[in-house]
Amino acid sequence: SQKIEQNSEALNIQEGKTATLTCNYTNYSPAYLQWYRQDPGRGPVFLLLIRENEKEKRKERLKVTFDTTLKQSLFHITASQPADSATYLCALSRNSGYSTLTFGKGTMLLVSP
Amino acid sequence: DTAVSQTPKYLVTQMGNDKSIKCEQNLGHDTMYWYKQDSKKFLKIMFSYNNKELIINETVPNRFSPKSPDKAHLNLHINSLELGDSAVYFCASSQSQQGEAGELFFGEGSRLTVL
């Protein structure tokens, strides 16, 4: 069956360090992958999209990689700040006529000062 | 201006009741969705509408009936509520191109508690 796996344990890091979150998937061939941020009590907010033919995408302090051979995406936040503390969700495209997104369970990131 | 707005934000009701959640988007998008996020924070697609037409209907009990009166609105009606329906329901919209979902814009969620 299709699975998207993200670390269920929270990631605790020190301010200024680089946070790296992992998204692994099985039995998928996604055309693209997206990352979202979700704060408590709020809806998810889009961060980045990366396509299957792209290895890496950057946006300010964020970087996403997409390895379709390993079936893995890595999400990096450099120079992390306490304000980056949130849950980060990866989402894979799923083509069934019209595409939609299937989400992982998310990883909570806690950045301490 | 709120891009995707849902009402109500909180809903507490008894088992067996019928309730509705409304969603409106002012982004001009052609596709709207309902997602359910349960207590384990798992965000799962329920329905998707493109230009008022139902295009995705996941394995959802038929007590759940979506309705899209126009492409800016997608409502969710739930009959005979059960305890397991307690969750946060998120509405989202996107501008689909060539079948791709694109970036999703989510509402703030409607927290439903069934007692």
mmCIF file of C-alpha atoms in Angstrom:
data_model
loop_
_atom_site.group_PDB
_atom_site.id
_atom_site.type_symbol
_atom_site.label_atom_id
_atom_site.label_comp_id
_atom_site.label_asym_id
_atom_site.label_seq_id
_atom_site.Cartn_x
_atom_site.Cartn_y
_atom_site.Cartn_z
ATOM 1 C CA SER A 1 0.000 0.000 0.000
ATOM 2 C CA GLN A 2 1.039 3.610 -0.487
ATOM 3 C CA LYS A 3 2.772 5.213 2.462
ATOM 4 C CA ILE A 4 4.271 8.572 3.320
ATOM 5 C CA GLU A 5 6.516 8.535 6.359
ATOM 6 C CA GLN A 6 7.734 11.473 8.355
ATOM 7 C CA ASN A 7 9.473 11.299 11.727
ATOM 8 C CA SER A 8 6.741 11.174 14.323
ATOM 9 C CA GLU A 9 9.131 12.311 17.031
ATOM 10 C CA ALA A 10 9.686 16.021 17.456
ATOM 11 C CA LEU A 11 12.985 17.428 16.264
ATOM 12 C CA ASN A 12 14.644 19.660 18.857
ATOM 13 C CA ILE A 13 17.455 21.930 17.739
ATOM 14 C CA GLN A 14 19.316 24.978 18.901
ATOM 15 C CA GLU A 15 18.723 28.367 17.321
ATOM 16 C CA GLY A 16 21.138 29.053 14.473
ATOM 17 C CA LYS A 17 21.567 25.383 13.533
ATOM 18 C CA THR A 18 20.236 23.751 10.378
ATOM 19 C CA ALA A 19 17.089 21.676 10.794
ATOM 20 C CA THR A 20 16.677 18.703 8.445
ATOM 21 C CA LEU A 21 13.337 16.951 8.137
ATOM 22 C CA THR A 22 12.766 13.745 6.185
ATOM 23 C CA CYS A 23 9.893 12.531 4.065
ATOM 24 C CA ASN A 24 10.029 8.960 2.742
ATOM 25 C CA TYR A 25 7.421 7.359 0.535
ATOM 26 C CA THR A 26 6.665 3.908 -0.829
ATOM 27 C CA ASN A 27 4.513 2.711 -3.705
ATOM 28 C CA TYR A 28 4.186 6.205 -5.121
ATOM 29 C CA SER A 29 5.477 7.800 -8.268
ATOM 30 C CA PRO A 30 4.661 11.422 -7.501
ATOM 31 C CA ALA A 31 4.995 14.018 -10.223
ATOM 32 C CA TYR A 32 5.806 16.573 -7.544
ATOM 33 C CA LEU A 33 6.108 16.994 -3.824
ATOM 34 C CA GLN A 34 5.190 19.925 -1.601
ATOM 35 C CA TRP A 35 6.090 21.034 1.909
ATOM 36 C CA TYR A 36 3.712 22.861 4.235
ATOM 37 C CA ARG A 37 4.006 24.446 7.643
ATOM 38 C CA GLN A 38 1.238 24.098 10.220
ATOM 39 C CA ASP A 39 1.043 26.086 13.452
ATOM 40 C CA PRO A 40 -1.210 24.914 16.321
ATOM 41 C CA GLY A 41 -4.840 25.726 15.650
ATOM 42 C CA ARG A 42 -4.125 26.968 12.117
ATOM 43 C CA GLY A 43 -4.411 25.612 8.615
ATOM 44 C CA PRO A 44 -1.326 24.378 6.734
ATOM 45 C CA VAL A 45 0.592 27.015 4.776
ATOM 46 C CA PHE A 46 2.422 26.207 1.530
ATOM 47 C CA LEU A 47 6.202 26.567 1.561
ATOM 48 C CA LEU A 48 7.800 24.902 -1.457
ATOM 49 C CA LEU A 49 7.027 22.657 -4.426
ATOM 50 C CA ILE A 50 9.596 20.450 -6.146
ATOM 51 C CA ARG A 51 8.995 18.428 -9.293
ATOM 52 C CA GLU A 52 10.231 14.912 -10.045
ATOM 53 C CA ASN A 53 12.783 16.206 -12.551
ATOM 54 C CA GLU A 54 14.242 18.693 -10.061
ATOM 55 C CA LYS A 55 16.912 17.714 -7.565
ATOM 56 C CA GLU A 56 16.816 20.767 -5.361
ATOM 57 C CA LYS A 57 14.767 23.909 -4.738
ATOM 58 C CA ARG A 58 15.576 26.891 -2.549
ATOM 59 C CA LYS A 59 13.615 29.747 -1.059
ATOM 60 C CA GLU A 60 15.340 32.092 1.349
ATOM 61 C CA ARG A 61 16.466 29.898 4.298
ATOM 62 C CA LEU A 62 14.593 26.853 3.012
ATOM 63 C CA LYS A 63 15.950 24.093 0.800
ATOM 64 C CA VAL A 64 14.191 20.983 -0.454
ATOM 65 C CA THR A 65 15.716 17.990 -2.194
ATOM 66 C CA PHE A 66 13.851 15.259 -4.036
ATOM 67 C CA ASP A 67 15.460 11.887 -4.739
ATOM 68 C CA THR A 68 13.064 9.712 -6.749
ATOM 69 C CA THR A 69 15.488 6.780 -6.616
ATOM 70 C CA LEU A 70 15.643 6.787 -2.826
ATOM 71 C CA LYS A 71 11.973 7.875 -2.708
ATOM 72 C CA GLN A 72 12.882 10.589 -0.275
ATOM 73 C CA SER A 73 12.667 14.331 0.173
ATOM 74 C CA LEU A 74 14.736 16.318 2.648
ATOM 75 C CA PHE A 75 13.613 19.699 3.937
ATOM 76 C CA HIS A 76 16.273 21.990 5.390
ATOM 77 C CA ILE A 77 15.917 25.216 7.342
ATOM 78 C CA THR A 78 19.237 26.985 7.725
ATOM 79 C CA ALA A 79 19.992 29.452 10.544
ATOM 80 C CA SER A 80 16.860 28.247 12.329
ATOM 81 C CA GLN A 81 14.964 30.596 14.620
ATOM 82 C CA PRO A 82 12.446 29.959 17.427
ATOM 83 C CA ALA A 83 9.784 31.350 15.062
ATOM 84 C CA ASP A 84 10.436 28.327 12.803
ATOM 85 C CA SER A 85 8.946 26.060 15.489
ATOM 86 C CA ALA A 86 5.918 24.374 13.914
ATOM 87 C CA THR A 87 4.822 21.103 12.347
ATOM 88 C CA TYR A 88 6.065 20.520 8.815
ATOM 89 C CA LEU A 89 4.057 18.366 6.448
ATOM 90 C CA CYS A 90 5.151 16.833 3.193
ATOM 91 C CA ALA A 91 2.539 16.160 0.545
ATOM 92 C CA LEU A 92 2.765 14.082 -2.610
ATOM 93 C CA SER A 93 0.816 14.507 -5.784
ATOM 94 C CA ARG A 94 -1.466 11.669 -6.699
ATOM 95 C CA ASN A 95 -2.744 11.530 -10.229
ATOM 96 C CA SER A 96 -6.217 10.180 -10.684
ATOM 97 C CA GLY A 97 -7.558 12.211 -13.588
ATOM 98 C CA TYR A 98 -7.330 15.383 -11.569
ATOM 99 C CA SER A 99 -4.446 15.349 -9.179
ATOM 100 C CA THR A 100 -4.711 15.951 -5.480
ATOM 101 C CA LEU A 101 -2.286 15.886 -2.595
ATOM 102 C CA THR A 102 -1.770 13.149 -0.029
ATOM 103 C CA PHE A 103 -0.172 14.374 3.187
ATOM 104 C CA GLY A 104 2.257 12.801 5.601
ATOM 105 C CA LYS A 105 1.582 13.067 9.320
ATOM 106 C CA GLY A 106 4.129 15.807 9.766
ATOM 107 C CA THR A 107 7.150 16.348 11.982
ATOM 108 C CA MET A 108 7.147 18.882 14.789
ATOM 109 C CA LEU A 109 10.197 21.131 14.880
ATOM 110 C CA LEU A 110 11.153 22.891 18.110
ATOM 111 C CA VAL A 111 13.867 25.531 17.912
ATOM 112 C CA SER A 112 15.122 26.697 21.261
ATOM 113 C CA PRO A 113 16.878 30.036 21.841
ATOM 114 C CA ASP B 1 -9.201 39.869 3.266
ATOM 115 C CA THR B 2 -9.264 36.192 4.232
ATOM 116 C CA ALA B 3 -8.486 34.047 1.193
ATOM 117 C CA VAL B 4 -10.236 30.849 2.334
ATOM 118 C CA SER B 5 -12.767 31.278 5.102
ATOM 119 C CA GLN B 6 -14.717 28.597 6.938
ATOM 120 C CA THR B 7 -17.591 28.847 9.355
ATOM 121 C CA PRO B 8 -18.081 27.942 12.070
ATOM 122 C CA LYS B 9 -14.626 27.726 13.631
ATOM 123 C CA TYR B 10 -15.913 25.579 16.494
ATOM 124 C CA LEU B 11 -18.891 23.254 16.529
ATOM 125 C CA VAL B 12 -20.008 21.176 19.522
ATOM 126 C CA THR B 13 -23.003 18.937 19.040
ATOM 127 C CA GLN B 14 -24.689 15.752 20.173
ATOM 128 C CA MET B 15 -24.467 12.384 18.477
ATOM 129 C CA GLY B 16 -27.171 11.883 15.894
ATOM 130 C CA ASN B 17 -27.497 15.554 14.984
ATOM 131 C CA ASP B 18 -26.998 17.013 11.501
ATOM 132 C CA LYS B 19 -24.585 19.898 10.967
ATOM 133 C CA SER B 20 -23.059 21.939 8.150
ATOM 134 C CA ILE B 21 -19.739 23.673 7.630
ATOM 135 C CA LYS B 22 -19.413 26.407 5.017
ATOM 136 C CA CYS B 23 -16.388 27.441 3.001
ATOM 137 C CA GLU B 24 -15.752 30.345 0.679
ATOM 138 C CA GLN B 25 -12.643 31.347 -1.264
ATOM 139 C CA ASN B 26 -11.988 34.722 -2.878
ATOM 140 C CA LEU B 27 -8.890 33.675 -4.797
ATOM 141 C CA GLY B 28 -10.663 32.884 -8.046
ATOM 142 C CA HIS B 29 -9.500 29.259 -7.845
ATOM 143 C CA ASP B 30 -11.306 26.549 -9.755
ATOM 144 C CA THR B 31 -10.727 23.634 -7.371
ATOM 145 C CA MET B 32 -11.826 23.253 -3.759
ATOM 146 C CA TYR B 33 -11.293 20.495 -1.221
ATOM 147 C CA TRP B 34 -12.357 19.166 2.116
ATOM 148 C CA TYR B 35 -9.702 17.571 4.287
ATOM 149 C CA LYS B 36 -10.175 15.941 7.684
ATOM 150 C CA GLN B 37 -7.470 16.127 10.363
ATOM 151 C CA ASP B 38 -8.005 13.654 13.174
ATOM 152 C CA SER B 39 -6.629 13.606 16.709
ATOM 153 C CA LYS B 40 -3.384 12.079 15.442
ATOM 154 C CA LYS B 41 -2.961 15.111 13.169
ATOM 155 C CA PHE B 42 -3.299 13.018 10.029
ATOM 156 C CA LEU B 43 -4.654 15.233 7.222
ATOM 157 C CA LYS B 44 -6.779 13.164 4.861
ATOM 158 C CA ILE B 45 -8.542 14.185 1.645
ATOM 159 C CA MET B 46 -12.306 13.713 1.652
ATOM 160 C CA PHE B 47 -13.643 15.474 -1.434
ATOM 161 C CA SER B 48 -12.471 17.627 -4.290
ATOM 162 C CA TYR B 49 -14.559 19.806 -6.617
ATOM 163 C CA ASN B 50 -13.427 21.382 -9.851
ATOM 164 C CA ASN B 51 -15.714 24.111 -11.244
ATOM 165 C CA LYS B 52 -18.621 22.814 -9.127
ATOM 166 C CA GLU B 53 -18.108 19.243 -10.328
ATOM 167 C CA LEU B 54 -17.188 16.471 -7.885
ATOM 168 C CA ILE B 55 -13.887 14.966 -9.046
ATOM 169 C CA ILE B 56 -12.573 13.151 -5.987
ATOM 170 C CA ASN B 57 -14.673 11.294 -3.465
ATOM 171 C CA GLU B 58 -12.568 9.249 -1.103
ATOM 172 C CA THR B 59 -13.967 6.441 1.013
ATOM 173 C CA VAL B 60 -16.157 8.672 3.111
ATOM 174 C CA PRO B 61 -19.460 7.546 4.653
ATOM 175 C CA ASN B 62 -22.411 8.827 2.658
ATOM 176 C CA ARG B 63 -23.531 10.693 5.783
ATOM 177 C CA PHE B 64 -21.094 13.315 4.471
ATOM 178 C CA SER B 65 -22.487 15.280 1.551
ATOM 179 C CA PRO B 66 -20.532 18.106 -0.058
ATOM 180 C CA LYS B 67 -22.238 20.786 -2.123
ATOM 181 C CA SER B 68 -20.712 23.393 -4.372
ATOM 182 C CA PRO B 69 -23.269 26.034 -5.415
ATOM 183 C CA ASP B 70 -20.567 27.887 -7.364
ATOM 184 C CA LYS B 71 -16.831 27.584 -7.758
ATOM 185 C CA ALA B 72 -16.150 29.965 -4.864
ATOM 186 C CA HIS B 73 -18.144 27.950 -2.326
ATOM 187 C CA LEU B 74 -17.942 24.406 -1.014
ATOM 188 C CA ASN B 75 -20.106 23.333 1.883
ATOM 189 C CA LEU B 76 -20.053 20.116 3.875
ATOM 190 C CA HIS B 77 -23.178 18.663 5.410
ATOM 191 C CA ILE B 78 -22.929 15.804 7.878
ATOM 192 C CA ASN B 79 -25.939 13.705 8.845
ATOM 193 C CA SER B 80 -26.376 11.548 11.933
ATOM 194 C CA LEU B 81 -23.125 12.628 13.555
ATOM 195 C CA GLU B 82 -21.033 9.978 15.291
ATOM 196 C CA LEU B 83 -18.310 10.254 17.934
ATOM 197 C CA GLY B 84 -15.691 9.322 15.333
ATOM 198 C CA ASP B 85 -16.581 12.368 13.278
ATOM 199 C CA SER B 86 -14.889 14.566 15.866
ATOM 200 C CA ALA B 87 -11.973 16.178 14.074
ATOM 201 C CA VAL B 88 -10.813 19.406 12.478
ATOM 202 C CA TYR B 89 -12.186 19.867 8.981
ATOM 203 C CA PHE B 90 -10.140 21.991 6.607
ATOM 204 C CA CYS B 91 -11.352 23.561 3.419
ATOM 205 C CA ALA B 92 -8.739 24.344 0.778
ATOM 206 C CA SER B 93 -8.575 25.702 -2.736
ATOM 207 C CA SER B 94 -6.099 25.662 -5.587
ATOM 208 C CA GLN B 95 -5.761 26.749 -9.193
ATOM 209 C CA SER B 96 -5.404 23.487 -11.089
ATOM 210 C CA GLN B 97 -3.434 23.434 -14.300
ATOM 211 C CA GLN B 98 -3.372 20.410 -16.586
ATOM 212 C CA GLY B 99 -4.636 18.190 -13.792
ATOM 213 C CA GLU B 100 -2.033 19.300 -11.258
ATOM 214 C CA ALA B 101 -3.365 20.286 -7.852
ATOM 215 C CA GLY B 102 -0.886 23.121 -7.462
ATOM 216 C CA GLU B 103 -0.356 24.968 -4.224
ATOM 217 C CA LEU B 104 -3.202 24.525 -1.751
ATOM 218 C CA PHE B 105 -4.556 27.446 0.264
ATOM 219 C CA PHE B 106 -6.175 26.252 3.475
ATOM 220 C CA GLY B 107 -8.794 27.789 5.682
ATOM 221 C CA GLU B 108 -8.292 28.005 9.430
ATOM 222 C CA GLY B 109 -10.249 24.822 10.076
ATOM 223 C CA SER B 110 -13.543 23.961 11.750
ATOM 224 C CA ARG B 111 -13.168 21.955 14.935
ATOM 225 C CA LEU B 112 -16.105 19.578 15.293
ATOM 226 C CA THR B 113 -16.709 17.891 18.642
ATOM 227 C CA VAL B 114 -19.410 15.249 18.853
ATOM 228 C CA LEU B 115 -20.566 14.387 22.375
#
